[in-house]
mmCIF file with all atom_site columns, N, CA and C in Angstrom:
data_model
loop_
_atom_site.group_PDB
_atom_site.id
_atom_site.type_symbol
_atom_site.label_atom_id
_atom_site.label_alt_id
_atom_site.label_comp_id
_atom_site.label_asym_id
_atom_site.label_entity_id
_atom_site.label_seq_id
_atom_site.pdbx_PDB_ins_code
_atom_site.Cartn_x
_atom_site.Cartn_y
_atom_site.Cartn_z
_atom_site.occupancy
_atom_site.B_iso_or_equiv
_atom_site.pdbx_formal_charge
_atom_site.auth_seq_id
_atom_site.auth_comp_id
_atom_site.auth_asym_id
_atom_site.auth_atom_id
_atom_site.pdbx_PDB_model_num
ATOM 1   N N  . MET A 1 1  ? -66.331 -72.127  32.300 1.00 0.00 ? 1  MET A N  1
ATOM 2   C CA . MET A 1 1  ? -66.920 -73.124  31.434 1.00 0.00 ? 1  MET A CA 1
ATOM 3   C C  . MET A 1 1  ? -65.856 -73.873  30.642 1.00 0.00 ? 1  MET A C  1
ATOM 4   N N  . ALA A 1 2  ? -64.718 -73.248  30.425 1.00 0.00 ? 2  ALA A N  1
ATOM 5   C CA . ALA A 1 2  ? -63.681 -73.891  29.613 1.00 0.00 ? 2  ALA A CA 1
ATOM 6   C C  . ALA A 1 2  ? -63.164 -75.158  30.283 1.00 0.00 ? 2  ALA A C  1
ATOM 7   N N  . SER A 1 3  ? -63.027 -75.169  31.587 1.00 0.00 ? 3  SER A N  1
ATOM 8   C CA . SER A 1 3  ? -62.532 -76.368  32.247 1.00 0.00 ? 3  SER A CA 1
ATOM 9   C C  . SER A 1 3  ? -63.627 -77.422  32.391 1.00 0.00 ? 3  SER A C  1
ATOM 10  N N  . GLY A 1 4  ? -64.866 -77.030  32.253 1.00 0.00 ? 4  GLY A N  1
ATOM 11  C CA . GLY A 1 4  ? -65.965 -77.989  32.335 1.00 0.00 ? 4  GLY A CA 1
ATOM 12  C C  . GLY A 1 4  ? -66.035 -78.945  31.154 1.00 0.00 ? 4  GLY A C  1
ATOM 13  N N  . TRP A 1 5  ? -65.453 -78.533  30.017 1.00 0.00 ? 5  TRP A N  1
ATOM 14  C CA . TRP A 1 5  ? -65.468 -79.409  28.837 1.00 0.00 ? 5  TRP A CA 1
ATOM 15  C C  . TRP A 1 5  ? -64.739 -80.719  29.109 1.00 0.00 ? 5  TRP A C  1
ATOM 16  N N  . GLY A 1 6  ? -63.700 -80.668  29.926 1.00 0.00 ? 6  GLY A N  1
ATOM 17  C CA . GLY A 1 6  ? -62.938 -81.875  30.216 1.00 0.00 ? 6  GLY A CA 1
ATOM 18  C C  . GLY A 1 6  ? -63.712 -82.893  31.030 1.00 0.00 ? 6  GLY A C  1
ATOM 19  N N  . VAL A 1 7  ? -64.764 -82.468  31.706 1.00 0.00 ? 7  VAL A N  1
ATOM 20  C CA . VAL A 1 7  ? -65.564 -83.377  32.521 1.00 0.00 ? 7  VAL A CA 1
ATOM 21  C C  . VAL A 1 7  ? -66.901 -83.691  31.858 1.00 0.00 ? 7  VAL A C  1
ATOM 22  N N  . LEU A 1 8  ? -67.560 -82.665  31.345 1.00 0.00 ? 8  LEU A N  1
ATOM 23  C CA . LEU A 1 8  ? -68.899 -82.847  30.791 1.00 0.00 ? 8  LEU A CA 1
ATOM 24  C C  . LEU A 1 8  ? -68.904 -83.637  29.487 1.00 0.00 ? 8  LEU A C  1
ATOM 25  N N  . LEU A 1 9  ? -67.959 -83.358  28.615 1.00 0.00 ? 9  LEU A N  1
ATOM 26  C CA . LEU A 1 9  ? -67.971 -84.016  27.318 1.00 0.00 ? 9  LEU A CA 1
ATOM 27  C C  . LEU A 1 9  ? -67.682 -85.513  27.394 1.00 0.00 ? 9  LEU A C  1
ATOM 28  N N  . PRO A 1 10 ? -66.685 -85.982  28.171 1.00 0.00 ? 10 PRO A N  1
ATOM 29  C CA . PRO A 1 10 ? -66.507 -87.436  28.267 1.00 0.00 ? 10 PRO A CA 1
ATOM 30  C C  . PRO A 1 10 ? -67.722 -88.144  28.875 1.00 0.00 ? 10 PRO A C  1
ATOM 31  N N  . CYS A 1 11 ? -68.364 -87.498  29.845 1.00 0.00 ? 11 CYS A N  1
ATOM 32  C CA . CYS A 1 11 ? -69.547 -88.113  30.452 1.00 0.00 ? 11 CYS A CA 1
ATOM 33  C C  . CYS A 1 11 ? -70.694 -88.208  29.453 1.00 0.00 ? 11 CYS A C  1
ATOM 34  N N  . ALA A 1 12 ? -70.774 -87.265  28.533 1.00 0.00 ? 12 ALA A N  1
ATOM 35  C CA . ALA A 1 12 ? -71.819 -87.307  27.517 1.00 0.00 ? 12 ALA A CA 1
ATOM 36  C C  . ALA A 1 12 ? -71.455 -88.254  26.369 1.00 0.00 ? 12 ALA A C  1
ATOM 37  N N  . LEU A 1 13 ? -70.165 -88.375  26.057 1.00 0.00 ? 13 LEU A N  1
ATOM 38  C CA . LEU A 1 13 ? -69.747 -89.195  24.922 1.00 0.00 ? 13 LEU A CA 1
ATOM 39  C C  . LEU A 1 13 ? -69.640 -90.677  25.248 1.00 0.00 ? 13 LEU A C  1
ATOM 40  N N  . LEU A 1 14 ? -69.422 -91.012  26.494 1.00 0.00 ? 14 LEU A N  1
ATOM 41  C CA . LEU A 1 14 ? -69.255 -92.422  26.854 1.00 0.00 ? 14 LEU A CA 1
ATOM 42  C C  . LEU A 1 14 ? -70.485 -93.259  26.519 1.00 0.00 ? 14 LEU A C  1
ATOM 43  N N  . PRO A 1 15 ? -71.708 -92.833  26.858 1.00 0.00 ? 15 PRO A N  1
ATOM 44  C CA . PRO A 1 15 ? -72.870 -93.636  26.442 1.00 0.00 ? 15 PRO A CA 1
ATOM 45  C C  . PRO A 1 15 ? -73.057 -93.663  24.927 1.00 0.00 ? 15 PRO A C  1
ATOM 46  N N  . LEU A 1 16 ? -72.730 -92.567  24.258 1.00 0.00 ? 16 LEU A N  1
ATOM 47  C CA . LEU A 1 16 ? -72.869 -92.545  22.797 1.00 0.00 ? 16 LEU A CA 1
ATOM 48  C C  . LEU A 1 16 ? -71.879 -93.495  22.132 1.00 0.00 ? 16 LEU A C  1
ATOM 49  N N  . LEU A 1 17 ? -70.661 -93.551  22.645 1.00 0.00 ? 17 LEU A N  1
ATOM 50  C CA . LEU A 1 17 ? -69.696 -94.504  22.109 1.00 0.00 ? 17 LEU A CA 1
ATOM 51  C C  . LEU A 1 17 ? -70.090 -95.941  22.460 1.00 0.00 ? 17 LEU A C  1
ATOM 52  N N  . GLY A 1 18 ? -70.716 -96.122  23.605 1.00 0.00 ? 18 GLY A N  1
ATOM 53  C CA . GLY A 1 18 ? -71.163 -97.461  24.002 1.00 0.00 ? 18 GLY A CA 1
ATOM 54  C C  . GLY A 1 18 ? -72.267 -97.998  23.118 1.00 0.00 ? 18 GLY A C  1
ATOM 55  N N  . TRP A 1 19 ? -73.132 -97.127  22.642 1.00 0.00 ? 19 TRP A N  1
ATOM 56  C CA . TRP A 1 19 ? -74.202 -97.567  21.747 1.00 0.00 ? 19 TRP A CA 1
ATOM 57  C C  . TRP A 1 19 ? -73.683 -97.927  20.372 1.00 0.00 ? 19 TRP A C  1
ATOM 58  N N  . GLY A 1 20 ? -72.513 -97.395  20.013 1.00 0.00 ? 20 GLY A N  1
ATOM 59  C CA . GLY A 1 20 ? -71.955 -97.632  18.684 1.00 0.00 ? 20 GLY A CA 1
ATOM 60  C C  . GLY A 1 20 ? -71.464 -99.046  18.481 1.00 0.00 ? 20 GLY A C  1
ATOM 61  N N  . ASP A 1 21 ? -71.234 -99.797  19.532 1.00 0.00 ? 21 ASP A N  1
ATOM 62  C CA . ASP A 1 21 ? -70.764 -101.177 19.474 1.00 0.00 ? 21 ASP A CA 1
ATOM 63  C C  . ASP A 1 21 ? -69.484 -101.284 18.643 1.00 0.00 ? 21 ASP A C  1
ATOM 64  N N  . PHE A 1 22 ? -68.469 -100.506 19.046 1.00 0.00 ? 22 PHE A N  1
ATOM 65  C CA . PHE A 1 22 ? -67.186 -100.505 18.367 1.00 0.00 ? 22 PHE A CA 1
ATOM 66  C C  . PHE A 1 22 ? -66.317 -101.633 18.883 1.00 0.00 ? 22 PHE A C  1
ATOM 67  N N  . SER A 1 23 ? -65.461 -102.164 18.016 1.00 0.00 ? 23 SER A N  1
ATOM 68  C CA . SER A 1 23 ? -64.474 -103.135 18.471 1.00 0.00 ? 23 SER A CA 1
ATOM 69  C C  . SER A 1 23 ? -63.307 -102.382 19.091 1.00 0.00 ? 23 SER A C  1
ATOM 70  N N  . VAL A 1 24 ? -62.410 -103.111 19.738 1.00 0.00 ? 24 VAL A N  1
ATOM 71  C CA . VAL A 1 24 ? -61.272 -102.479 20.391 1.00 0.00 ? 24 VAL A CA 1
ATOM 72  C C  . VAL A 1 24 ? -60.357 -101.838 19.343 1.00 0.00 ? 24 VAL A C  1
ATOM 73  N N  . THR A 1 25 ? -60.235 -102.446 18.177 1.00 0.00 ? 25 THR A N  1
ATOM 74  C CA . THR A 1 25 ? -59.403 -101.880 17.111 1.00 0.00 ? 25 THR A CA 1
ATOM 75  C C  . THR A 1 25 ? -59.982 -100.557 16.612 1.00 0.00 ? 25 THR A C  1
ATOM 76  N N  . GLU A 1 26 ? -61.286 -100.480 16.473 1.00 0.00 ? 26 GLU A N  1
ATOM 77  C CA . GLU A 1 26 ? -61.912 -99.225  16.053 1.00 0.00 ? 26 GLU A CA 1
ATOM 78  C C  . GLU A 1 26 ? -61.769 -98.150  17.126 1.00 0.00 ? 26 GLU A C  1
ATOM 79  N N  . LEU A 1 27 ? -61.871 -98.542  18.387 1.00 0.00 ? 27 LEU A N  1
ATOM 80  C CA . LEU A 1 27 ? -61.686 -97.582  19.472 1.00 0.00 ? 27 LEU A CA 1
ATOM 81  C C  . LEU A 1 27 ? -60.253 -97.064  19.506 1.00 0.00 ? 27 LEU A C  1
ATOM 82  N N  . ARG A 1 28 ? -59.283 -97.922  19.196 1.00 0.00 ? 28 ARG A N  1
ATOM 83  C CA . ARG A 1 28 ? -57.900 -97.461  19.106 1.00 0.00 ? 28 ARG A CA 1
ATOM 84  C C  . ARG A 1 28 ? -57.747 -96.430  17.999 1.00 0.00 ? 28 ARG A C  1
ATOM 85  N N  . GLY A 1 29 ? -58.417 -96.626  16.885 1.00 0.00 ? 29 GLY A N  1
ATOM 86  C CA . GLY A 1 29 ? -58.380 -95.659  15.790 1.00 0.00 ? 29 GLY A CA 1
ATOM 87  C C  . GLY A 1 29 ? -58.981 -94.324  16.196 1.00 0.00 ? 29 GLY A C  1
ATOM 88  N N  . ILE A 1 30 ? -60.080 -94.366  16.946 1.00 0.00 ? 30 ILE A N  1
ATOM 89  C CA . ILE A 1 30 ? -60.700 -93.136  17.439 1.00 0.00 ? 30 ILE A CA 1
ATOM 90  C C  . ILE A 1 30 ? -59.759 -92.414  18.398 1.00 0.00 ? 30 ILE A C  1
ATOM 91  N N  . ILE A 1 31 ? -59.095 -93.159  19.249 1.00 0.00 ? 31 ILE A N  1
ATOM 92  C CA . ILE A 1 31 ? -58.167 -92.562  20.212 1.00 0.00 ? 31 ILE A CA 1
ATOM 93  C C  . ILE A 1 31 ? -56.991 -91.913  19.491 1.00 0.00 ? 31 ILE A C  1
ATOM 94  N N  . VAL A 1 32 ? -56.424 -92.606  18.497 1.00 0.00 ? 32 VAL A N  1
ATOM 95  C CA . VAL A 1 32 ? -55.282 -92.060  17.754 1.00 0.00 ? 32 VAL A CA 1
ATOM 96  C C  . VAL A 1 32 ? -55.692 -90.816  16.980 1.00 0.00 ? 32 VAL A C  1
ATOM 97  N N  . ALA A 1 33 ? -56.860 -90.844  16.341 1.00 0.00 ? 33 ALA A N  1
ATOM 98  C CA . ALA A 1 33 ? -57.325 -89.674  15.591 1.00 0.00 ? 33 ALA A CA 1
ATOM 99  C C  . ALA A 1 33 ? -57.556 -88.483  16.518 1.00 0.00 ? 33 ALA A C  1
ATOM 100 N N  . ALA A 1 34 ? -58.119 -88.732  17.683 1.00 0.00 ? 34 ALA A N  1
ATOM 101 C CA . ALA A 1 34 ? -58.356 -87.642  18.640 1.00 0.00 ? 34 ALA A CA 1
ATOM 102 C C  . ALA A 1 34 ? -57.044 -87.093  19.190 1.00 0.00 ? 34 ALA A C  1
ATOM 103 N N  . MET A 1 35 ? -56.066 -87.957  19.411 1.00 0.00 ? 35 MET A N  1
ATOM 104 C CA . MET A 1 35 ? -54.777 -87.479  19.903 1.00 0.00 ? 35 MET A CA 1
ATOM 105 C C  . MET A 1 35 ? -54.041 -86.676  18.838 1.00 0.00 ? 35 MET A C  1
ATOM 106 N N  . LEU A 1 36 ? -54.138 -87.078  17.571 1.00 0.00 ? 36 LEU A N  1
ATOM 107 C CA . LEU A 1 36 ? -53.527 -86.304  16.494 1.00 0.00 ? 36 LEU A CA 1
ATOM 108 C C  . LEU A 1 36 ? -54.228 -84.960  16.315 1.00 0.00 ? 36 LEU A C  1
ATOM 109 N N  . ALA A 1 37 ? -55.539 -84.937  16.480 1.00 0.00 ? 37 ALA A N  1
ATOM 110 C CA . ALA A 1 37 ? -56.269 -83.670  16.413 1.00 0.00 ? 37 ALA A CA 1
ATOM 111 C C  . ALA A 1 37 ? -55.866 -82.759  17.565 1.00 0.00 ? 37 ALA A C  1
ATOM 112 N N  . THR A 1 38 ? -55.648 -83.323  18.737 1.00 0.00 ? 38 THR A N  1
ATOM 113 C CA . THR A 1 38 ? -55.187 -82.541  19.884 1.00 0.00 ? 38 THR A CA 1
ATOM 114 C C  . THR A 1 38 ? -53.818 -81.940  19.610 1.00 0.00 ? 38 THR A C  1
ATOM 115 N N  . LEU A 1 39 ? -52.942 -82.726  19.029 1.00 0.00 ? 39 LEU A N  1
ATOM 116 C CA . LEU A 1 39 ? -51.600 -82.235  18.726 1.00 0.00 ? 39 LEU A CA 1
ATOM 117 C C  . LEU A 1 39 ? -51.630 -81.114  17.697 1.00 0.00 ? 39 LEU A C  1
ATOM 118 N N  . SER A 1 40 ? -52.450 -81.273  16.663 1.00 0.00 ? 40 SER A N  1
ATOM 119 C CA . SER A 1 40 ? -52.524 -80.221  15.651 1.00 0.00 ? 40 SER A CA 1
ATOM 120 C C  . SER A 1 40 ? -53.204 -78.958  16.192 1.00 0.00 ? 40 SER A C  1
ATOM 121 N N  . MET A 1 41 ? -54.166 -79.127  17.088 1.00 0.00 ? 41 MET A N  1
ATOM 122 C CA . MET A 1 41 ? -54.843 -77.967  17.674 1.00 0.00 ? 41 MET A CA 1
ATOM 123 C C  . MET A 1 41 ? -53.937 -77.223  18.652 1.00 0.00 ? 41 MET A C  1
ATOM 124 N N  . LEU A 1 42 ? -52.962 -77.899  19.203 1.00 0.00 ? 42 LEU A N  1
ATOM 125 C CA . LEU A 1 42 ? -52.054 -77.281  20.147 1.00 0.00 ? 42 LEU A CA 1
ATOM 126 C C  . LEU A 1 42 ? -51.249 -76.165  19.492 1.00 0.00 ? 42 LEU A C  1
ATOM 127 N N  . TYR A 1 43 ? -50.903 -76.318  18.223 1.00 0.00 ? 43 TYR A N  1
ATOM 128 C CA . TYR A 1 43 ? -50.077 -75.335  17.533 1.00 0.00 ? 43 TYR A CA 1
ATOM 129 C C  . TYR A 1 43 ? -50.882 -74.307  16.753 1.00 0.00 ? 43 TYR A C  1
ATOM 130 N N  . HIS A 1 44 ? -52.195 -74.402  16.758 1.00 0.00 ? 44 HIS A N  1
ATOM 131 C CA . HIS A 1 44 ? -53.032 -73.424  16.066 1.00 0.00 ? 44 HIS A CA 1
ATOM 132 C C  . HIS A 1 44 ? -53.471 -72.360  17.070 1.00 0.00 ? 44 HIS A C  1
ATOM 133 N N  . PRO A 1 45 ? -53.260 -71.076  16.747 1.00 0.00 ? 45 PRO A N  1
ATOM 134 C CA . PRO A 1 45 ? -53.558 -70.028  17.749 1.00 0.00 ? 45 PRO A CA 1
ATOM 135 C C  . PRO A 1 45 ? -55.029 -69.938  18.153 1.00 0.00 ? 45 PRO A C  1
ATOM 136 N N  . ARG A 1 46 ? -55.946 -70.110  17.222 1.00 0.00 ? 46 ARG A N  1
ATOM 137 C CA . ARG A 1 46 ? -57.373 -69.987  17.563 1.00 0.00 ? 46 ARG A CA 1
ATOM 138 C C  . ARG A 1 46 ? -57.955 -71.271  18.129 1.00 0.00 ? 46 ARG A C  1
ATOM 139 N N  . LEU A 1 47 ? -57.520 -72.398  17.611 1.00 0.00 ? 47 LEU A N  1
ATOM 140 C CA . LEU A 1 47 ? -58.080 -73.674  18.059 1.00 0.00 ? 47 LEU A CA 1
ATOM 141 C C  . LEU A 1 47 ? -57.495 -74.135  19.386 1.00 0.00 ? 47 LEU A C  1
ATOM 142 N N  . ARG A 1 48 ? -56.459 -73.475  19.853 1.00 0.00 ? 48 ARG A N  1
ATOM 143 C CA . ARG A 1 48 ? -55.838 -73.856  21.119 1.00 0.00 ? 48 ARG A CA 1
ATOM 144 C C  . ARG A 1 48 ? -56.817 -73.752  22.287 1.00 0.00 ? 48 ARG A C  1
ATOM 145 N N  . HIS A 1 49 ? -57.804 -72.880  22.170 1.00 0.00 ? 49 HIS A N  1
ATOM 146 C CA . HIS A 1 49 ? -58.779 -72.692  23.250 1.00 0.00 ? 49 HIS A CA 1
ATOM 147 C C  . HIS A 1 49 ? -59.736 -73.875  23.372 1.00 0.00 ? 49 HIS A C  1
ATOM 148 N N  . PHE A 1 50 ? -59.868 -74.678  22.318 1.00 0.00 ? 50 PHE A N  1
ATOM 149 C CA . PHE A 1 50 ? -60.784 -75.824  22.317 1.00 0.00 ? 50 PHE A CA 1
ATOM 150 C C  . PHE A 1 50 ? -60.015 -77.137  22.396 1.00 0.00 ? 50 PHE A C  1
ATOM 151 N N  . LEU A 1 51 ? -58.873 -77.122  23.017 1.00 0.00 ? 51 LEU A N  1
ATOM 152 C CA . LEU A 1 51 ? -57.975 -78.270  23.056 1.00 0.00 ? 51 LEU A CA 1
ATOM 153 C C  . LEU A 1 51 ? -58.565 -79.457  23.811 1.00 0.00 ? 51 LEU A C  1
ATOM 154 N N  . LEU A 1 52 ? -59.413 -79.211  24.783 1.00 0.00 ? 52 LEU A N  1
ATOM 155 C CA . LEU A 1 52 ? -59.944 -80.307  25.594 1.00 0.00 ? 52 LEU A CA 1
ATOM 156 C C  . LEU A 1 52 ? -61.005 -81.136  24.871 1.00 0.00 ? 52 LEU A C  1
ATOM 157 N N  . ILE A 1 53 ? -61.572 -80.630  23.783 1.00 0.00 ? 53 ILE A N  1
ATOM 158 C CA . ILE A 1 53 ? -62.632 -81.369  23.097 1.00 0.00 ? 53 ILE A CA 1
ATOM 159 C C  . ILE A 1 53 ? -62.113 -82.673  22.492 1.00 0.00 ? 53 ILE A C  1
ATOM 160 N N  . PRO A 1 54 ? -61.061 -82.674  21.654 1.00 0.00 ? 54 PRO A N  1
ATOM 161 C CA . PRO A 1 54 ? -60.582 -83.976  21.169 1.00 0.00 ? 54 PRO A CA 1
ATOM 162 C C  . PRO A 1 54 ? -59.874 -84.779  22.258 1.00 0.00 ? 54 PRO A C  1
ATOM 163 N N  . SER A 1 55 ? -59.314 -84.101  23.246 1.00 0.00 ? 55 SER A N  1
ATOM 164 C CA . SER A 1 55 ? -58.668 -84.826  24.333 1.00 0.00 ? 55 SER A CA 1
ATOM 165 C C  . SER A 1 55 ? -59.674 -85.649  25.125 1.00 0.00 ? 55 SER A C  1
ATOM 166 N N  . CYS A 1 56 ? -60.838 -85.069  25.359 1.00 0.00 ? 56 CYS A N  1
ATOM 167 C CA . CYS A 1 56 ? -61.847 -85.813  26.114 1.00 0.00 ? 56 CYS A CA 1
ATOM 168 C C  . CYS A 1 56 ? -62.454 -86.920  25.257 1.00 0.00 ? 56 CYS A C  1
ATOM 169 N N  . LEU A 1 57 ? -62.465 -86.754  23.940 1.00 0.00 ? 57 LEU A N  1
ATOM 170 C CA . LEU A 1 57 ? -62.910 -87.841  23.068 1.00 0.00 ? 57 LEU A CA 1
ATOM 171 C C  . LEU A 1 57 ? -61.934 -89.010  23.150 1.00 0.00 ? 57 LEU A C  1
ATOM 172 N N  . ALA A 1 58 ? -60.641 -88.721  23.206 1.00 0.00 ? 58 ALA A N  1
ATOM 173 C CA . ALA A 1 58 ? -59.646 -89.778  23.370 1.00 0.00 ? 58 ALA A CA 1
ATOM 174 C C  . ALA A 1 58 ? -59.794 -90.458  24.727 1.00 0.00 ? 58 ALA A C  1
ATOM 175 N N  . MET A 1 59 ? -60.067 -89.664  25.766 1.00 0.00 ? 59 MET A N  1
ATOM 176 C CA . MET A 1 59 ? -60.240 -90.244  27.092 1.00 0.00 ? 59 MET A CA 1
ATOM 177 C C  . MET A 1 59 ? -61.496 -91.112  27.154 1.00 0.00 ? 59 MET A C  1
ATOM 178 N N  . ALA A 1 60 ? -62.592 -90.656  26.548 1.00 0.00 ? 60 ALA A N  1
ATOM 179 C CA . ALA A 1 60 ? -63.819 -91.441  26.549 1.00 0.00 ? 60 ALA A CA 1
ATOM 180 C C  . ALA A 1 60 ? -63.635 -92.720  25.745 1.00 0.00 ? 60 ALA A C  1
ATOM 181 N N  . GLY A 1 61 ? -62.923 -92.642  24.631 1.00 0.00 ? 61 GLY A N  1
ATOM 182 C CA . GLY A 1 61 ? -62.652 -93.843  23.851 1.00 0.00 ? 61 GLY A CA 1
ATOM 183 C C  . GLY A 1 61 ? -61.791 -94.828  24.611 1.00 0.00 ? 61 GLY A C  1
ATOM 184 N N  . GLY A 1 62 ? -60.817 -94.320  25.346 1.00 0.00 ? 62 GLY A N  1
ATOM 185 C CA . GLY A 1 62 ? -59.972 -95.193  26.172 1.00 0.00 ? 62 GLY A CA 1
ATOM 186 C C  . GLY A 1 62 ? -60.744 -95.844  27.294 1.00 0.00 ? 62 GLY A C  1
ATOM 187 N N  . LEU A 1 63 ? -61.624 -95.082  27.931 1.00 0.00 ? 63 LEU A N  1
ATOM 188 C CA . LEU A 1 63 ? -62.458 -95.661  28.989 1.00 0.00 ? 63 LEU A CA 1
ATOM 189 C C  . LEU A 1 63 ? -63.361 -96.761  28.446 1.00 0.00 ? 63 LEU A C  1
ATOM 190 N N  . LEU A 1 64 ? -63.927 -96.513  27.289 1.00 0.00 ? 64 LEU A N  1
ATOM 191 C CA . LEU A 1 64 ? -64.807 -97.517  26.697 1.00 0.00 ? 64 LEU A CA 1
ATOM 192 C C  . LEU A 1 64 ? -64.023 -98.758  26.271 1.00 0.00 ? 64 LEU A C  1
ATOM 193 N N  . ALA A 1 65 ? -62.805 -98.556  25.781 1.00 0.00 ? 65 ALA A N  1
ATOM 194 C CA . ALA A 1 65 ? -61.966 -99.704  25.400 1.00 0.00 ? 65 ALA A CA 1
ATOM 195 C C  . ALA A 1 65 ? -61.645 -100.552 26.630 1.00 0.00 ? 65 ALA A C  1
ATOM 196 N N  . VAL A 1 66 ? -61.363 -99.898  27.745 1.00 0.00 ? 66 VAL A N  1
ATOM 197 C CA . VAL A 1 66 ? -61.074 -100.643 28.966 1.00 0.00 ? 66 VAL A CA 1
ATOM 198 C C  . VAL A 1 66 ? -62.327 -101.370 29.448 1.00 0.00 ? 66 VAL A C  1
ATOM 199 N N  . LEU A 1 67 ? -63.474 -100.698 29.401 1.00 0.00 ? 67 LEU A N  1
ATOM 200 C CA . LEU A 1 67 ? -64.711 -101.312 29.882 1.00 0.00 ? 67 LEU A CA 1
ATOM 201 C C  . LEU A 1 67 ? -65.154 -102.482 28.989 1.00 0.00 ? 67 LEU A C  1
ATOM 202 N N  . THR A 1 68 ? -64.961 -102.374 27.678 1.00 0.00 ? 68 THR A N  1
ATOM 203 C CA . THR A 1 68 ? -65.375 -103.466 26.794 1.00 0.00 ? 68 THR A CA 1
ATOM 204 C C  . THR A 1 68 ? -64.396 -104.620 26.833 1.00 0.00 ? 68 THR A C  1
ATOM 205 N N  . HIS A 1 69 ? -63.145 -104.344 27.195 1.00 0.00 ? 69 HIS A N  1
ATOM 206 C CA . HIS A 1 69 ? -62.142 -105.420 27.258 1.00 0.00 ? 69 HIS A CA 1
ATOM 207 C C  . HIS A 1 69 ? -62.324 -106.281 28.511 1.00 0.00 ? 69 HIS A C  1
ATOM 208 N N  . LEU A 1 70 ? -62.984 -105.741 29.517 1.00 0.00 ? 70 LEU A N  1
ATOM 209 C CA . LEU A 1 70 ? -63.204 -106.508 30.752 1.00 0.00 ? 70 LEU A CA 1
ATOM 210 C C  . LEU A 1 70 ? -64.235 -107.512 30.494 1.00 0.00 ? 70 LEU A C  1
#
């Protein structure tokens, strides 16, 4: 189940981010915040197991930024 978070969560978050009607600048902020959370979770012994959760949020935000920019 741990590897499923990397696939299931972005697929669930993409429609939710799409309904939010974010601008590209706001999506960049979401991506940066998720990447910083990933970096901080990498060095925490207990949170290291949930590393894919903010990573997939950054990936979903990036996908939405690309889709809205087209």
